[in-house]
Amino acid sequence: MDHEILTTRDLGEAIRRRRRDLAWSQAELAERAGVGRPWISEVEGGKRTAEIGRVIAVMEALGASVWIRDRSHAVDQIDLDELFDHEDSS
Amino acid sequence: MDHEILTTRDLGEAIRRRRRDLAWSQAELAERAGVGRPWISEVEGGKRTAEIGRVIAVMEALGASVWIRDRSHAVDQIDLDELFDHEDSS
DNA sequence: TCCGATCGTCGCCGAACGACGACATCCACA
DNA sequence: TGTGGATGTCGTCGTTCGGCGACGATCGGA
C-alpha cells in the first residue's frame, strides 16, 4: 500500500502501522535498524528533528521504501490558464 | 514522475532535479522552505543527518510529496524460514 | 575579457540530537 | 489478581546539527 507523507506525524503512523503488520516490538525494529529504542518511540510520535539517514534505515529494515512523487504529474499537458481560472479554494 | 529513495544521495539528486526543473537557485528554494542556503547544498549532496522535518518542508516547497510504499507486498505468502536460512551477508 | 550569479565549503556558535540506562504505566494472559 | 512484555518519557553525556557570514571557484552573458 502507498501512504502519502505530508507531516512527520504521517511518517510516524506509517512506520508504526508497518511495524505492527510485521508484529515487531519497538526494540526489535530498533535493533534491526541500528537505532535506539526510545528514538523509535519518538519518531512514531512524529518527531520532526529525526535524522533522515536513520529514517531511511528504518524503512529499509521494515521492507518498505521512500518515494518522491511530483504533485501535478501532467502539469505541462493540461491547460494551466483554465486551472487557475477555476481555482477557488485553498 | 516517481523516484525511489534508497539512500540520502538519491534524495539529494531528486531534490536537485526537481529544483532545476523549476529553475530555482538554492537560495530561492532555501527561502521558500525556510532553511539555510548551505543546508540545501549539503542535502543535495546526500547529507545523512539532515532533519526529516526540514526535508519534508523542502518537498512541500518543491511541489512534490513523499510516499511510503511496501516493498514485497506478499511477504506473508512466502516461506520466511527459507529466507532466513539463506541469509548470509551484511 | 570582466562582472555577477550560483554553488561548495569553512568557522563560529547556541541549541539539540541520539545512545544509554532507568522508571512508571499499560495491557494481555495465566 | 499478579506477572512480564511493550511503550512513553526522563536525565545525562558526548557529539553534531543548522544558521549565519564569508570566501573562492565556476559558469554564462554583456
mmCIF file of C-alpha atoms (C1' of nucleotides) in Angstrom:
data_model
loop_
_atom_site.group_PDB
_atom_site.id
_atom_site.type_symbol
_atom_site.label_atom_id
_atom_site.label_comp_id
_atom_site.label_asym_id
_atom_site.label_seq_id
_atom_site.Cartn_x
_atom_site.Cartn_y
_atom_site.Cartn_z
ATOM 1 C CA MET A 1 0.000 0.000 0.000
ATOM 2 C CA ASP A 2 1.016 3.594 -0.564
ATOM 3 C CA HIS A 3 0.873 6.285 2.065
ATOM 4 C CA GLU A 4 1.461 9.937 1.406
ATOM 5 C CA ILE A 5 3.656 11.710 3.927
ATOM 6 C CA LEU A 6 2.810 15.354 4.420
ATOM 7 C CA THR A 7 3.889 15.662 8.041
ATOM 8 C CA THR A 8 6.217 13.831 10.372
ATOM 9 C CA ARG A 9 3.097 12.590 12.122
ATOM 10 C CA ASP A 10 2.080 10.830 8.923
ATOM 11 C CA LEU A 11 5.539 9.316 8.797
ATOM 12 C CA GLY A 12 5.290 8.077 12.358
ATOM 13 C CA GLU A 13 1.926 6.496 11.719
ATOM 14 C CA ALA A 14 3.199 4.765 8.598
ATOM 15 C CA ILE A 15 6.165 3.356 10.479
ATOM 16 C CA ARG A 16 4.020 2.162 13.363
ATOM 17 C CA ARG A 17 1.493 0.581 11.030
ATOM 18 C CA ARG A 18 4.177 -1.244 9.125
ATOM 19 C CA ARG A 19 5.924 -2.367 12.309
ATOM 20 C CA ARG A 20 2.686 -3.711 13.741
ATOM 21 C CA ASP A 21 1.915 -5.512 10.497
ATOM 22 C CA LEU A 22 5.204 -7.321 10.978
ATOM 23 C CA ALA A 23 4.371 -7.907 14.669
ATOM 24 C CA TRP A 24 7.636 -6.368 15.780
ATOM 25 C CA SER A 25 8.271 -4.545 19.035
ATOM 26 C CA GLN A 26 9.966 -1.167 19.009
ATOM 27 C CA ALA A 27 13.023 -2.870 20.494
ATOM 28 C CA GLU A 28 13.171 -5.375 17.657
ATOM 29 C CA LEU A 29 12.853 -2.705 14.988
ATOM 30 C CA ALA A 30 15.435 -0.542 16.737
ATOM 31 C CA GLU A 31 17.967 -3.351 16.760
ATOM 32 C CA ARG A 32 17.370 -4.245 13.108
ATOM 33 C CA ALA A 33 17.662 -0.614 12.043
ATOM 34 C CA GLY A 34 20.611 0.141 14.297
ATOM 35 C CA VAL A 35 18.982 2.930 16.275
ATOM 36 C CA GLY A 36 17.938 3.431 19.887
ATOM 37 C CA ARG A 37 14.597 2.105 21.088
ATOM 38 C CA PRO A 38 13.392 5.431 22.565
ATOM 39 C CA TRP A 39 14.171 7.027 19.219
ATOM 40 C CA ILE A 40 11.701 4.686 17.503
ATOM 41 C CA SER A 41 9.080 5.732 20.024
ATOM 42 C CA GLU A 42 9.706 9.406 19.313
ATOM 43 C CA VAL A 43 9.692 9.022 15.550
ATOM 44 C CA GLU A 44 6.427 7.084 15.665
ATOM 45 C CA GLY A 45 5.098 10.019 17.654
ATOM 46 C CA GLY A 46 6.036 12.433 14.886
ATOM 47 C CA LYS A 47 9.458 13.767 15.923
ATOM 48 C CA ARG A 48 10.399 16.421 13.374
ATOM 49 C CA THR A 49 14.117 16.548 14.041
ATOM 50 C CA ALA A 50 14.858 12.880 13.411
ATOM 51 C CA GLU A 51 17.774 12.431 11.026
ATOM 52 C CA ILE A 52 16.800 11.392 7.527
ATOM 53 C CA GLY A 53 19.509 8.738 7.250
ATOM 54 C CA ARG A 54 18.146 6.870 10.246
ATOM 55 C CA VAL A 55 14.609 7.161 8.937
ATOM 56 C CA ILE A 56 15.670 5.575 5.663
ATOM 57 C CA ALA A 57 17.432 2.815 7.603
ATOM 58 C CA VAL A 58 14.183 2.131 9.448
ATOM 59 C CA MET A 59 12.221 1.959 6.200
ATOM 60 C CA GLU A 60 14.800 -0.450 4.844
ATOM 61 C CA ALA A 61 14.509 -2.620 7.951
ATOM 62 C CA LEU A 62 10.736 -2.577 7.573
ATOM 63 C CA GLY A 63 10.953 -3.723 3.984
ATOM 64 C CA ALA A 64 9.414 -0.506 2.745
ATOM 65 C CA SER A 65 10.854 2.304 0.712
ATOM 66 C CA VAL A 66 10.529 6.034 0.274
ATOM 67 C CA TRP A 67 9.329 7.565 -2.965
ATOM 68 C CA ILE A 68 9.323 11.115 -4.216
ATOM 69 C CA ARG A 69 6.420 11.974 -6.420
ATOM 70 C CA ASP A 70 5.678 15.232 -8.151
ATOM 71 C CA ARG A 71 2.397 16.684 -7.186
ATOM 72 C CA SER A 72 0.827 17.695 -10.505
ATOM 73 C CA HIS A 73 2.084 14.901 -12.757
ATOM 74 C CA ALA A 74 0.798 16.151 -16.099
ATOM 75 C CA VAL A 75 1.093 19.819 -15.324
ATOM 76 C CA ASP A 76 2.578 20.605 -18.712
ATOM 77 C CA GLN A 77 -0.026 18.649 -20.598
ATOM 78 C CA ILE A 78 -3.082 20.447 -19.303
ATOM 79 C CA ASP A 79 -4.363 23.978 -19.666
ATOM 80 C CA LEU A 80 -2.811 25.946 -16.841
ATOM 81 C CA ASP A 81 -4.862 29.032 -17.554
ATOM 82 C CA GLU A 82 -8.066 27.118 -17.154
ATOM 83 C CA LEU A 83 -6.749 25.629 -13.953
ATOM 84 C CA PHE A 84 -6.070 28.996 -12.422
ATOM 85 C CA ASP A 85 -9.298 30.490 -13.694
ATOM 86 C CA HIS A 86 -11.300 27.868 -11.851
ATOM 87 C CA GLU A 87 -9.155 27.822 -8.782
ATOM 88 C CA ASP A 88 -11.345 28.803 -5.861
ATOM 89 C CA SER A 89 -10.232 27.229 -2.606
ATOM 90 C CA SER A 90 -7.070 26.709 -0.590
ATOM 91 C CA MET B 1 7.482 11.006 -12.156
ATOM 92 C CA ASP B 2 8.308 8.720 -9.266
ATOM 93 C CA HIS B 3 11.736 8.276 -7.809
ATOM 94 C CA GLU B 4 12.652 5.627 -5.293
ATOM 95 C CA ILE B 5 14.814 6.820 -2.416
ATOM 96 C CA LEU B 6 17.145 4.172 -1.074
ATOM 97 C CA THR B 7 19.929 6.462 0.090
ATOM 98 C CA THR B 8 20.278 10.087 1.071
ATOM 99 C CA ARG B 9 22.206 10.534 -2.163
ATOM 100 C CA ASP B 10 19.085 9.511 -4.079
ATOM 101 C CA LEU B 11 17.160 12.061 -2.058
ATOM 102 C CA GLY B 12 19.633 14.793 -2.848
ATOM 103 C CA GLU B 13 19.517 14.033 -6.546
ATOM 104 C CA ALA B 14 15.730 14.072 -6.545
ATOM 105 C CA ILE B 15 15.667 17.436 -4.816
ATOM 106 C CA ARG B 16 18.242 18.914 -7.165
ATOM 107 C CA ARG B 17 16.441 17.567 -10.228
ATOM 108 C CA ARG B 18 13.152 18.993 -9.076
ATOM 109 C CA ARG B 19 14.698 22.337 -8.150
ATOM 110 C CA ARG B 20 16.359 22.649 -11.549
ATOM 111 C CA ASP B 21 13.117 21.732 -13.283
ATOM 112 C CA LEU B 22 11.620 24.743 -11.555
ATOM 113 C CA ALA B 23 14.686 26.836 -12.448
ATOM 114 C CA TRP B 24 15.213 27.853 -8.855
ATOM 115 C CA SER B 25 18.518 28.694 -7.216
ATOM 116 C CA GLN B 26 19.456 27.079 -3.919
ATOM 117 C CA ALA B 27 18.903 30.452 -2.292
ATOM 118 C CA GLU B 28 15.376 30.687 -3.644
ATOM 119 C CA LEU B 29 14.477 27.178 -2.511
ATOM 120 C CA ALA B 30 16.036 27.809 0.887
ATOM 121 C CA GLU B 31 13.954 30.915 1.417
ATOM 122 C CA ARG B 32 10.734 29.222 0.324
ATOM 123 C CA ALA B 33 11.380 26.237 2.559
ATOM 124 C CA GLY B 34 12.608 28.304 5.495
ATOM 125 C CA VAL B 35 16.056 26.737 5.754
ATOM 126 C CA GLY B 36 19.610 27.949 5.262
ATOM 127 C CA ARG B 37 21.116 28.035 1.785
ATOM 128 C CA PRO B 38 24.223 25.991 2.726
ATOM 129 C CA TRP B 39 21.901 23.362 4.133
ATOM 130 C CA ILE B 40 20.253 22.919 0.729
ATOM 131 C CA SER B 41 23.677 22.415 -0.776
ATOM 132 C CA GLU B 42 24.545 19.744 1.766
ATOM 133 C CA VAL B 43 21.252 17.893 1.418
ATOM 134 C CA GLU B 44 21.550 17.847 -2.360
ATOM 135 C CA GLY B 45 24.961 16.316 -1.773
ATOM 136 C CA GLY B 46 23.451 13.496 0.259
ATOM 137 C CA LYS B 47 23.787 14.667 3.874
ATOM 138 C CA ARG B 48 22.549 11.826 6.069
ATOM 139 C CA THR B 49 21.953 13.804 9.236
ATOM 140 C CA ALA B 50 19.527 16.327 7.794
ATOM 141 C CA GLU B 51 16.374 16.628 9.869
ATOM 142 C CA ILE B 52 13.331 14.946 8.378
ATOM 143 C CA GLY B 53 11.003 17.851 9.155
ATOM 144 C CA ARG B 54 13.083 20.230 7.068
ATOM 145 C CA VAL B 55 13.308 17.708 4.256
ATOM 146 C CA ILE B 56 9.527 17.450 4.150
ATOM 147 C CA ALA B 57 9.299 21.242 4.139
ATOM 148 C CA VAL B 58 11.593 21.296 1.115
ATOM 149 C CA MET B 59 9.480 18.722 -0.708
ATOM 150 C CA GLU B 60 6.418 20.791 0.057
ATOM 151 C CA ALA B 61 8.115 23.921 -1.302
ATOM 152 C CA LEU B 62 9.072 21.988 -4.425
ATOM 153 C CA GLY B 63 5.509 20.865 -5.007
ATOM 154 C CA ALA B 64 6.436 17.245 -4.519
ATOM 155 C CA SER B 65 5.498 14.797 -1.816
ATOM 156 C CA VAL B 66 6.932 11.823 -0.011
ATOM 157 C CA TRP B 67 5.347 8.400 -0.212
ATOM 158 C CA ILE B 68 5.928 5.213 1.721
ATOM 159 C CA ARG B 69 5.483 2.043 -0.236
ATOM 160 C CA ASP B 70 5.800 -1.530 0.941
ATOM 161 C CA ARG B 71 8.461 -3.483 -0.786
ATOM 162 C CA SER B 72 7.412 -7.142 -1.118
ATOM 163 C CA HIS B 73 3.637 -6.957 -0.855
ATOM 164 C CA ALA B 74 3.270 -10.711 -0.441
ATOM 165 C CA VAL B 75 5.809 -11.090 2.328
ATOM 166 C CA ASP B 76 3.459 -13.272 4.352
ATOM 167 C CA GLN B 77 2.814 -15.542 1.419
ATOM 168 C CA ILE B 78 6.389 -16.747 1.024
ATOM 169 C CA ASP B 79 8.494 -19.096 3.086
ATOM 170 C CA LEU B 80 10.139 -16.982 5.748
ATOM 171 C CA ASP B 81 12.169 -19.890 7.115
ATOM 172 C CA GLU B 82 13.785 -20.449 3.772
ATOM 173 C CA LEU B 83 14.501 -16.750 3.568
ATOM 174 C CA PHE B 84 16.333 -16.721 6.866
ATOM 175 C CA ASP B 85 18.127 -19.993 6.206
ATOM 176 C CA HIS B 86 19.711 -18.499 3.130
ATOM 177 C CA GLU B 87 20.528 -15.206 4.753
ATOM 178 C CA ASP B 88 24.290 -14.810 4.610
ATOM 179 C CA SER B 89 25.562 -11.274 4.156
ATOM 180 C CA SER B 90 25.797 -7.850 5.780
ATOM 181 C "C1'" DT C 1 37.569 39.844 -21.077
ATOM 182 C "C1'" DC C 2 35.191 41.214 -16.998
ATOM 183 C "C1'" DC C 3 31.211 41.150 -13.906
ATOM 184 C "C1'" DG C 4 27.583 38.963 -11.438
ATOM 185 C "C1'" DA C 5 25.033 34.955 -10.033
ATOM 186 C "C1'" DT C 6 25.388 30.438 -8.328
ATOM 187 C "C1'" DC C 7 27.332 26.969 -5.603
ATOM 188 C "C1'" DG C 8 30.516 24.195 -2.363
ATOM 189 C "C1'" DT C 9 32.603 24.824 1.833
ATOM 190 C "C1'" DC C 10 34.534 26.801 6.067
ATOM 191 C "C1'" DG C 11 34.493 28.601 11.212
ATOM 192 C "C1'" DC C 12 31.820 30.094 14.962
ATOM 193 C "C1'" DC C 13 28.066 29.485 17.950
ATOM 194 C "C1'" DG C 14 23.854 28.179 20.542
ATOM 195 C "C1'" DA C 15 20.893 24.503 20.524
ATOM 196 C "C1'" DA C 16 19.564 19.914 20.194
ATOM 197 C "C1'" DC C 17 20.452 15.307 18.676
ATOM 198 C "C1'" DG C 18 20.522 10.258 19.874
ATOM 199 C "C1'" DA C 19 22.513 6.378 22.846
ATOM 200 C "C1'" DC C 20 22.053 4.629 27.164
ATOM 201 C "C1'" DG C 21 20.032 3.364 31.431
ATOM 202 C "C1'" DA C 22 16.146 3.826 34.148
ATOM 203 C "C1'" DC C 23 11.387 4.476 35.715
ATOM 204 C "C1'" DA C 24 6.229 4.275 35.629
ATOM 205 C "C1'" DT C 25 2.300 2.954 33.105
ATOM 206 C "C1'" DC C 26 -0.473 -0.045 30.438
ATOM 207 C "C1'" DC C 27 -2.080 -4.355 28.777
ATOM 208 C "C1'" DA C 28 -2.566 -9.356 27.682
ATOM 209 C "C1'" DC C 29 -2.568 -13.613 29.688
ATOM 210 C "C1'" DA C 30 -2.017 -17.195 33.134
ATOM 211 C "C1'" DT D 1 -5.136 -10.829 40.724
ATOM 212 C "C1'" DG D 2 -0.320 -10.799 39.591
ATOM 213 C "C1'" DT D 3 3.447 -11.080 36.276
ATOM 214 C "C1'" DG D 4 6.153 -9.993 32.246
ATOM 215 C "C1'" DG D 5 6.457 -7.565 27.856
ATOM 216 C "C1'" DA D 6 5.787 -3.240 25.456
ATOM 217 C "C1'" DT D 7 5.827 1.557 25.470
ATOM 218 C "C1'" DG D 8 6.321 6.746 26.683
ATOM 219 C "C1'" DT D 9 9.404 9.599 28.867
ATOM 220 C "C1'" DC D 10 13.167 11.402 31.681
ATOM 221 C "C1'" DG D 11 18.317 12.956 32.718
ATOM 222 C "C1'" DT D 12 22.998 12.734 31.463
ATOM 223 C "C1'" DC D 13 26.570 12.902 28.203
ATOM 224 C "C1'" DG D 14 29.371 13.364 24.084
ATOM 225 C "C1'" DT D 15 28.656 14.717 19.525
ATOM 226 C "C1'" DT D 16 26.909 17.341 15.934
ATOM 227 C "C1'" DC D 17 23.315 19.919 13.827
ATOM 228 C "C1'" DG D 18 21.991 24.222 11.230
ATOM 229 C "C1'" DG D 19 22.015 29.408 10.878
ATOM 230 C "C1'" DC D 20 24.951 32.980 9.824
ATOM 231 C "C1'" DG D 21 28.538 35.334 7.483
ATOM 232 C "C1'" DA D 22 32.156 34.800 4.425
ATOM 233 C "C1'" DC D 23 35.470 33.036 0.955
ATOM 234 C "C1'" DG D 24 36.954 31.093 -3.506
ATOM 235 C "C1'" DA D 25 35.729 28.543 -7.777
ATOM 236 C "C1'" DT D 26 32.892 28.134 -11.685
ATOM 237 C "C1'" DC D 27 29.996 29.458 -15.405
ATOM 238 C "C1'" DG D 28 27.407 32.474 -18.635
ATOM 239 C "C1'" DG D 29 26.358 36.836 -20.710
ATOM 240 C "C1'" DA D 30 27.440 41.719 -21.660
#
